[in-house]
Amino acid sequence: MLNISKNINTIHLSYSNDLSDGGISTAVRELCSNQKSIGINTSWITIKENKKLTFNNYLRVNLKELNPKILHIHGLWRCPTRIYKLYLKEKLPYIISPHGMLDEWAINQSKLKKQIYWSIFEKHSLNASSCIQALCQSEVESIKKMGLKNNIAL
């Protein structure tokens, strides 16, 4: 087993860990498992299992207890990206993985709602992130098409 560092604490944030909610749950589960196998302390916090009104406080408590070096946000259009100012206040670098949610077909679902959310939250959250992780080259192109200039990891 390769041991990178016992001092690296990572928190993954997503909407749900329920496999019926789609591929993000599978991707995060596998990523956490792989990170743990190389010695990274990994935690996964989800919104669905916590009341939305208390999620900010719940996350604040976990940030203090777990002392992460980095946050990894999975997906867009939900609470983890809307509370990006908390991460900035805590001086925590964060990565966002859109998981295809900036692809044209996804943007066109509930388009007006997403245009509003984009201008209020998502654009700012993504611009403030340390890096955006793309799943494939077409997602890199979708990210660039949205006008984002961040580092993109493929």
Coordinates of N, CA, C and O in Angstrom, one line a residue:
M1 N 0.8 -1.2 0.0 CA 0.0 0.0 0.0 C 0.9 1.2 0.0 O 1.8 1.4 0.8
L2 N 0.6 2.1 -0.9 CA 1.3 3.4 -1.0 C 0.7 4.3 0.1 O -0.5 4.5 0.1
N3 N 1.5 4.9 0.9 CA 1.0 5.8 2.0 C 1.5 7.2 1.7 O 2.6 7.5 1.9
I4 N 0.6 8.0 1.2 CA 0.9 9.4 0.9 C 1.1 10.2 2.1 O 2.2 10.8 2.3
S5 N 0.1 10.3 3.0 CA 0.3 11.1 4.2 C -0.9 10.8 5.1 O -2.1 10.9 4.6
K6 N -0.7 10.6 6.3 CA -1.8 10.4 7.3 C -2.3 11.8 7.7 O -3.3 11.9 8.3
N7 N -1.6 12.8 7.2 CA -2.0 14.2 7.6 C -3.0 14.9 6.6 O -3.4 16.0 6.8
I8 N -3.2 14.2 5.5 CA -4.1 14.8 4.5 C -5.6 14.4 4.9 O -5.9 13.2 4.9
N9 N -6.4 15.4 5.2 CA -7.8 15.2 5.4 C -8.6 15.8 4.3 O -8.4 17.0 4.0
T10 N -9.5 15.0 3.7 CA -10.3 15.5 2.6 C -11.7 15.3 2.9 O -12.1 14.2 3.5
I11 N -12.6 16.2 2.6 CA -14.0 16.1 2.8 C -14.6 16.2 1.4 O -14.4 17.1 0.6
H12 N -15.4 15.2 1.1 CA -16.2 15.2 -0.2 C -17.6 15.6 0.2 O -18.2 15.1 1.2
L13 N -18.2 16.5 -0.6 CA -19.6 17.0 -0.4 C -20.4 16.7 -1.6 O -20.0 17.0 -2.7
S14 N -21.6 16.1 -1.4 CA -22.5 15.9 -2.5 C -23.9 15.9 -1.9 O -24.1 16.0 -0.7
Y15 N -24.9 15.8 -2.8 CA -26.3 15.8 -2.4 C -26.6 14.5 -1.6 O -27.3 14.6 -0.6
S16 N -26.2 13.4 -2.1 CA -26.7 12.1 -1.5 C -25.6 11.0 -1.7 O -24.8 11.1 -2.6
N17 N -25.7 10.0 -0.9 CA -24.9 8.8 -1.0 C -25.7 7.6 -1.5 O -25.2 6.5 -1.5
D18 N -26.9 7.9 -1.8 CA -27.9 6.8 -2.3 C -27.6 6.5 -3.7 O -27.7 7.4 -4.6
L19 N -27.4 5.2 -4.0 CA -27.1 4.8 -5.4 C -28.2 5.1 -6.3 O -28.0 5.3 -7.5
S20 N -29.4 5.2 -5.8 CA -30.6 5.5 -6.7 C -30.6 6.9 -7.2 O -31.4 7.3 -8.1
D21 N -29.7 7.8 -6.6 CA -29.6 9.2 -7.0 C -28.7 9.4 -8.2 O -28.4 10.5 -8.6
G22 N -28.1 8.3 -8.8 CA -27.3 8.4 -9.9 C -25.8 8.2 -9.7 O -25.4 7.7 -8.7
G23 N -25.1 8.5 -10.8 CA -23.7 8.2 -10.9 C -22.7 8.9 -9.9 O -21.6 8.4 -9.6
I24 N -23.1 10.1 -9.4 CA -22.3 10.8 -8.5 C -22.0 9.9 -7.3 O -20.8 9.9 -6.8
S25 N -23.0 9.3 -6.7 CA -22.8 8.5 -5.5 C -21.8 7.4 -5.8 O -20.9 7.1 -4.9
T26 N -21.8 6.7 -6.9 CA -20.9 5.7 -7.2 C -19.5 6.3 -7.4 O -18.5 5.7 -6.8
A27 N -19.4 7.4 -8.1 CA -18.0 8.0 -8.3 C -17.4 8.4 -6.9 O -16.2 8.2 -6.7
V28 N -18.2 9.0 -6.1 CA -17.7 9.5 -4.8 C -17.3 8.3 -3.9 O -16.2 8.3 -3.3
R29 N -18.1 7.3 -3.9 CA -17.9 6.1 -3.1 C -16.5 5.5 -3.5 O -15.7 5.1 -2.7
E30 N -16.3 5.3 -4.8 CA -15.1 4.8 -5.4 C -13.9 5.7 -5.1 O -12.8 5.2 -4.7
L31 N -14.0 7.0 -5.2 CA -12.9 7.9 -5.0 C -12.5 7.9 -3.5 O -11.3 7.8 -3.2
C32 N -13.5 7.9 -2.6 CA -13.2 7.8 -1.2 C -12.5 6.5 -0.8 O -11.5 6.5 -0.1
S33 N -12.9 5.4 -1.4 CA -12.3 4.1 -1.2 C -10.9 4.1 -1.6 O -10.0 3.6 -0.9
N34 N -10.6 4.6 -2.8 CA -9.3 4.7 -3.4 C -8.4 5.6 -2.5 O -7.2 5.3 -2.3
Q35 N -8.9 6.7 -2.1 CA -8.1 7.6 -1.3 C -7.7 7.0 0.0 O -6.6 7.1 0.5
K36 N -8.7 6.3 0.6 CA -8.4 5.7 1.9 C -7.3 4.6 1.7 O -6.5 4.4 2.6
S37 N -7.4 3.9 0.6 CA -6.4 2.8 0.4 C -5.0 3.3 0.2 O -4.0 2.5 0.4
I38 N -4.8 4.6 -0.1 CA -3.4 5.1 -0.1 C -3.1 6.0 1.1 O -2.1 6.8 1.0
G39 N -3.9 6.0 2.1 CA -3.6 6.7 3.3 C -4.2 8.0 3.5 O -3.8 8.8 4.4
I40 N -5.1 8.5 2.6 CA -5.7 9.8 2.8 C -6.9 9.6 3.7 O -7.8 8.8 3.4
N41 N -7.0 10.5 4.7 CA -8.2 10.5 5.6 C -9.3 11.2 4.8 O -9.2 12.3 4.5
T42 N -10.4 10.4 4.5 CA -11.4 10.9 3.7 C -12.8 10.8 4.4 O -13.1 9.8 5.0
S43 N -13.6 11.8 4.3 CA -14.9 11.8 4.8 C -15.9 12.3 3.7 O -15.5 13.0 2.8
W44 N -17.1 11.8 3.8 CA -18.1 12.1 2.8 C -19.3 12.7 3.5 O -19.9 12.0 4.3
I45 N -19.7 13.9 3.2 CA -20.8 14.5 3.9 C -21.9 14.8 2.8 O -21.6 15.3 1.7
T46 N -23.1 14.4 3.1 CA -24.2 14.6 2.1 C -25.3 15.5 2.7 O -25.5 15.6 3.9
I47 N -26.0 16.2 1.8 CA -27.1 17.1 2.2 C -28.4 16.3 2.5 O -29.1 16.6 3.5
K48 N -28.7 15.3 1.7 CA -29.9 14.6 1.8 C -30.1 14.0 3.2 O -31.3 13.9 3.7
E49 N -29.1 13.6 3.8 CA -29.1 13.0 5.1 C -29.2 14.0 6.2 O -29.3 13.7 7.4
N50 N -29.1 15.3 5.9 CA -29.2 16.4 6.9 C -30.2 17.4 6.4 O -30.5 17.6 5.3
K51 N -30.9 18.0 7.4 CA -31.9 19.0 7.1 C -31.2 20.2 6.4 O -30.2 20.7 6.9
K52 N -31.8 20.8 5.4 CA -31.2 21.9 4.6 C -30.9 23.1 5.5 O -29.9 23.8 5.3
L53 N -31.8 23.4 6.4 CA -31.7 24.6 7.3 C -30.5 24.5 8.2 O -30.0 25.5 8.6
T54 N -30.1 23.2 8.5 CA -29.0 23.1 9.5 C -27.7 22.6 8.8 O -26.7 22.4 9.4
F55 N -27.7 22.5 7.5 CA -26.5 21.9 6.8 C -25.3 22.8 7.0 O -24.2 22.3 7.2
N56 N -25.5 24.1 6.9 CA -24.3 25.0 7.1 C -23.7 24.8 8.4 O -22.5 24.7 8.6
N57 N -24.5 24.8 9.5 CA -24.0 24.6 10.8 C -23.4 23.2 11.0 O -22.3 23.0 11.6
Y58 N -24.0 22.2 10.4 CA -23.5 20.8 10.4 C -22.1 20.8 9.8 O -21.2 20.2 10.3
L59 N -22.0 21.4 8.6 CA -20.7 21.4 7.9 C -19.7 22.2 8.7 O -18.5 21.7 8.8
R60 N -20.1 23.3 9.3 CA -19.1 24.1 10.1 C -18.5 23.2 11.2 O -17.3 23.3 11.4
V61 N -19.4 22.5 11.9 CA -18.9 21.6 13.0 C -17.9 20.6 12.4 O -16.9 20.3 13.0
N62 N -18.3 20.0 11.3 CA -17.4 19.0 10.7 C -16.1 19.5 10.2 O -15.1 18.9 10.3
L63 N -16.1 20.8 9.7 CA -14.9 21.4 9.3 C -13.9 21.6 10.5 O -12.7 21.3 10.3
K64 N -14.5 21.9 11.6 CA -13.6 22.1 12.8 C -13.1 20.7 13.3 O -12.0 20.6 13.7
E65 N -14.0 19.7 13.3 CA -13.6 18.4 13.8 C -12.6 17.7 12.9 O -11.7 17.1 13.4
L66 N -12.9 17.7 11.6 CA -12.1 17.0 10.7 C -10.9 17.7 10.1 O -10.0 17.1 9.6
N67 N -10.9 19.0 10.3 CA -9.8 19.8 9.8 C -9.2 19.4 8.4 O -8.1 19.1 8.3
P68 N -10.1 19.5 7.4 CA -9.7 19.1 6.1 C -8.6 20.1 5.5 O -8.6 21.3 5.8
K69 N -7.8 19.5 4.6 CA -6.9 20.4 3.9 C -7.5 20.8 2.5 O -7.1 21.8 1.9
I70 N -8.5 20.1 2.1 CA -9.2 20.4 0.9 C -10.6 19.8 0.9 O -10.9 18.8 1.5
L71 N -11.5 20.5 0.2 CA -12.9 20.1 0.0 C -13.1 19.7 -1.4 O -12.5 20.3 -2.3
H72 N -13.8 18.6 -1.7 CA -14.1 18.2 -3.0 C -15.6 18.2 -3.2 O -16.3 17.4 -2.6
I73 N -16.2 19.1 -4.0 CA -17.6 19.2 -4.1 C -18.0 18.5 -5.4 O -17.4 18.7 -6.5
H74 N -19.0 17.7 -5.3 CA -19.5 16.8 -6.4 C -20.9 17.3 -6.8 O -21.8 17.2 -6.1
G75 N -21.0 17.8 -8.1 CA -22.2 18.2 -8.6 C -22.4 19.7 -8.4 O -21.7 20.3 -7.7
L76 N -23.4 20.2 -9.1 CA -23.8 21.6 -9.1 C -25.3 21.8 -8.7 O -26.0 20.8 -8.6
W77 N -25.7 23.0 -8.6 CA -27.1 23.4 -8.5 C -27.7 23.0 -7.1 O -28.9 23.0 -7.0
R78 N -26.9 22.7 -6.1 CA -27.4 22.4 -4.8 C -26.5 23.1 -3.7 O -25.6 23.8 -4.0
C79 N -26.8 22.8 -2.5 CA -26.2 23.5 -1.4 C -24.7 23.6 -1.3 O -24.1 24.6 -1.0
P80 N -24.0 22.5 -1.6 CA -22.5 22.6 -1.5 C -21.9 23.7 -2.3 O -20.9 24.2 -1.9
T81 N -22.4 24.0 -3.5 CA -21.8 25.1 -4.2 C -22.4 26.4 -3.8 O -21.7 27.5 -4.0
R82 N -23.6 26.5 -3.3 CA -24.2 27.7 -2.9 C -23.6 28.3 -1.6 O -23.6 29.5 -1.4
I83 N -22.9 27.5 -0.8 CA -22.3 28.0 0.4 C -20.8 28.2 0.3 O -20.1 28.1 1.2
Y84 N -20.4 28.5 -0.9 CA -18.9 28.6 -1.2 C -18.3 29.7 -0.4 O -17.1 29.6 -0.1
K85 N -19.0 30.7 0.1 CA -18.4 31.8 0.9 C -17.9 31.2 2.2 O -17.0 31.7 2.8
L86 N -18.5 30.2 2.7 CA -18.1 29.5 3.9 C -16.7 29.0 3.7 O -15.8 29.1 4.6
Y87 N -16.4 28.3 2.6 CA -15.1 27.8 2.3 C -14.1 28.9 2.2 O -12.9 28.7 2.7
L88 N -14.5 30.0 1.6 CA -13.5 31.1 1.4 C -13.2 31.7 2.8 O -12.1 32.0 3.1
K89 N -14.3 31.9 3.6 CA -14.1 32.4 5.0 C -13.1 31.5 5.8 O -12.3 32.0 6.5
E90 N -13.3 30.2 5.6 CA -12.4 29.3 6.4 C -11.1 29.1 5.7 O -10.2 28.3 6.2
K91 N -10.8 29.8 4.6 CA -9.6 29.7 3.8 C -9.3 28.2 3.4 O -8.2 27.8 3.4
L92 N -10.4 27.5 3.0 CA -10.2 26.1 2.5 C -10.2 26.0 1.0 O -11.2 26.5 0.4
P93 N -9.2 25.5 0.5 CA -9.2 25.3 -1.0 C -10.3 24.2 -1.3 O -10.5 23.3 -0.6
Y94 N -10.9 24.4 -2.5 CA -11.9 23.4 -2.9 C -11.9 23.2 -4.4 O -11.6 24.1 -5.1
I95 N -12.2 21.9 -4.7 CA -12.3 21.5 -6.1 C -13.8 21.2 -6.3 O -14.5 20.7 -5.5
I96 N -14.2 21.5 -7.5 CA -15.6 21.2 -7.9 C -15.5 20.2 -9.1 O -14.8 20.5 -10.1
S97 N -16.3 19.1 -9.0 CA -16.5 18.2 -10.1 C -17.9 18.3 -10.6 O -18.8 17.9 -9.8
P98 N -18.2 19.0 -11.7 CA -19.6 19.1 -12.2 C -20.3 17.8 -12.5 O -21.5 17.8 -12.5
H99 N -19.6 16.8 -12.8 CA -20.2 15.5 -13.2 C -21.2 15.7 -14.4 O -22.3 15.1 -14.3
G100 N -20.8 16.4 -15.4 CA -21.6 16.6 -16.6 C -22.7 17.6 -16.4 O -23.4 17.8 -17.4
M101 N -22.8 18.3 -15.3 CA -23.9 19.2 -15.1 C -23.7 20.6 -15.8 O -24.6 21.4 -15.8
L102 N -22.6 20.8 -16.5 CA -22.4 21.9 -17.4 C -22.5 21.6 -18.9 O -22.3 22.5 -19.7
D103 N -22.8 20.3 -19.2 CA -23.0 19.9 -20.5 C -24.2 20.5 -21.1 O -25.2 20.8 -20.3
E104 N -24.3 20.8 -22.4 CA -25.4 21.5 -23.0 C -26.7 20.9 -22.7 O -27.7 21.5 -22.3
W105 N -26.8 19.5 -22.8 CA -28.1 18.9 -22.5 C -28.6 19.1 -21.1 O -29.7 19.2 -20.8
A106 N -27.6 19.1 -20.1 CA -27.9 19.3 -18.7 C -28.4 20.8 -18.4 O -29.3 21.0 -17.7
I107 N -27.6 21.7 -19.0 CA -28.0 23.1 -18.9 C -29.4 23.4 -19.4 O -30.1 24.3 -18.8
N108 N -29.8 22.7 -20.4 CA -31.1 22.9 -21.0 C -32.3 22.3 -20.2 O -33.4 22.6 -20.5
Q109 N -32.0 21.5 -19.2 CA -33.0 21.0 -18.3 C -33.3 22.1 -17.2 O -32.3 22.5 -16.6
S110 N -34.5 22.5 -17.1 CA -34.9 23.6 -16.1 C -34.0 24.8 -16.4 O -33.4 25.4 -15.5
K111 N -33.9 25.2 -17.7 CA -33.0 26.2 -18.2 C -33.1 27.6 -17.4 O -32.1 28.1 -17.0
L112 N -34.3 28.1 -17.3 CA -34.4 29.4 -16.6 C -34.0 29.4 -15.2 O -33.2 30.2 -14.7
K113 N -34.3 28.3 -14.5 CA -33.9 28.2 -13.1 C -32.4 28.1 -13.0 O -31.7 28.8 -12.2
K114 N -31.7 27.4 -13.9 CA -30.3 27.3 -13.9 C -29.6 28.6 -14.3 O -28.5 28.9 -13.8
Q115 N -30.2 29.4 -15.2 CA -29.7 30.7 -15.6 C -29.7 31.6 -14.4 O -28.7 32.3 -14.1
I116 N -30.7 31.6 -13.6 CA -30.8 32.4 -12.4 C -29.7 31.9 -11.4 O -29.0 32.7 -10.8
Y117 N -29.7 30.6 -11.1 CA -28.7 30.1 -10.1 C -27.3 30.3 -10.6 O -26.4 30.6 -9.8
W118 N -27.1 30.2 -11.9 CA -25.7 30.5 -12.5 C -25.3 31.9 -12.1 O -24.2 32.1 -11.6
S119 N -26.1 32.9 -12.3 CA -25.7 34.2 -12.1 C -25.6 34.6 -10.6 O -24.8 35.4 -10.3
I120 N -26.4 33.9 -9.8 CA -26.3 34.2 -8.3 C -25.2 33.4 -7.6 O -24.5 33.9 -6.8
F121 N -25.1 32.1 -7.9 CA -24.2 31.2 -7.1 C -23.2 30.5 -7.9 O -22.0 30.6 -7.6
E122 N -23.6 29.7 -8.9 CA -22.7 28.7 -9.5 C -21.5 29.4 -10.2 O -20.4 28.9 -10.0
K123 N -21.7 30.4 -10.9 CA -20.6 31.1 -11.6 C -19.5 31.5 -10.6 O -18.3 31.3 -10.8
H124 N -20.0 32.1 -9.5 CA -19.0 32.6 -8.5 C -18.4 31.5 -7.7 O -17.2 31.6 -7.4
S125 N -19.1 30.5 -7.4 CA -18.6 29.3 -6.7 C -17.5 28.6 -7.6 O -16.4 28.3 -7.1
L126 N -17.8 28.4 -8.8 CA -16.8 27.8 -9.7 C -15.6 28.7 -9.9 O -14.4 28.2 -9.9
N127 N -15.8 30.0 -10.1 CA -14.6 30.9 -10.3 C -13.7 31.0 -9.1 O -12.5 31.2 -9.2
A128 N -14.3 30.8 -7.9 CA -13.5 30.9 -6.7 C -12.8 29.5 -6.3 O -12.0 29.5 -5.4
S129 N -13.2 28.5 -7.0 CA -12.6 27.2 -6.7 C -11.1 27.1 -7.2 O -10.7 27.8 -8.0
S130 N -10.4 26.2 -6.5 CA -9.0 26.1 -6.8 C -8.8 25.3 -8.1 O -7.8 25.5 -8.8
C131 N -9.8 24.5 -8.4 CA -9.7 23.7 -9.6 C -11.0 23.1 -10.0 O -11.9 22.9 -9.1
I132 N -11.3 22.8 -11.2 CA -12.5 22.1 -11.7 C -12.0 20.8 -12.2 O -11.1 20.8 -13.1
Q133 N -12.6 19.7 -11.8 CA -12.3 18.4 -12.3 C -13.3 18.0 -13.3 O -14.5 17.9 -13.0
A134 N -12.8 17.7 -14.5 CA -13.7 17.2 -15.6 C -13.5 15.7 -15.7 O -12.5 15.2 -15.5
L135 N -14.6 15.1 -16.1 CA -14.6 13.6 -16.3 C -14.1 13.2 -17.6 O -13.6 12.1 -17.8
C136 N -14.2 14.1 -18.6 CA -13.8 13.7 -20.0 C -13.5 15.0 -20.8 O -13.8 16.1 -20.3
Q137 N -12.9 14.8 -22.0 CA -12.6 16.0 -22.8 C -13.8 16.8 -23.1 O -13.7 18.1 -23.2
S138 N -15.0 16.2 -23.4 CA -16.1 17.0 -23.8 C -16.6 17.8 -22.6 O -17.1 18.9 -22.8
E139 N -16.4 17.4 -21.3 CA -16.7 18.2 -20.2 C -15.8 19.4 -20.1 O -16.2 20.5 -19.7
V140 N -14.5 19.2 -20.4 CA -13.5 20.3 -20.4 C -14.1 21.4 -21.4 O -14.1 22.6 -21.0
E141 N -14.6 21.0 -22.5 CA -15.1 21.9 -23.5 C -16.3 22.6 -23.0 O -16.5 23.8 -23.2
S142 N -17.2 21.9 -22.3 CA -18.4 22.5 -21.7 C -18.0 23.5 -20.6 O -18.7 24.6 -20.5
I143 N -17.0 23.2 -19.8 CA -16.6 24.2 -18.8 C -16.0 25.4 -19.4 O -16.4 26.5 -19.0
K144 N -15.2 25.3 -20.5 CA -14.7 26.5 -21.2 C -15.8 27.3 -21.8 O -15.7 28.5 -21.9
K145 N -16.8 26.6 -22.4 CA -17.9 27.2 -23.0 C -18.7 28.1 -22.1 O -19.3 29.1 -22.5
M146 N -18.7 27.8 -20.8 CA -19.3 28.6 -19.8 C -18.5 29.8 -19.4 O -18.9 30.7 -18.6
G147 N -17.3 30.0 -20.0 CA -16.5 31.2 -19.8 C -15.6 31.1 -18.5 O -15.0 32.1 -18.1
L148 N -15.5 29.9 -18.0 CA -14.6 29.7 -16.8 C -13.2 29.6 -17.2 O -12.8 28.9 -18.2
K149 N -12.3 30.2 -16.4 CA -10.9 30.3 -16.7 C -10.0 29.5 -15.7 O -8.8 29.6 -15.7
N150 N -10.7 28.8 -14.8 CA -10.0 28.0 -13.8 C -9.1 27.0 -14.4 O -9.2 26.6 -15.5
N151 N -8.2 26.5 -13.5 CA -7.4 25.2 -13.9 C -8.4 24.1 -14.0 O -9.4 24.0 -13.1
I152 N -8.3 23.3 -15.0 CA -9.2 22.1 -15.2 C -8.3 20.9 -15.1 O -7.3 20.8 -15.9
A153 N -8.7 20.0 -14.3 CA -8.0 18.7 -14.2 C -8.9 17.6 -14.9 O -10.1 17.6 -14.7
L154 N -8.3 16.9 -15.8 CA -9.0 15.9 -16.6 C -8.6 14.5 -16.1 O -7.4 14.2 -15.9

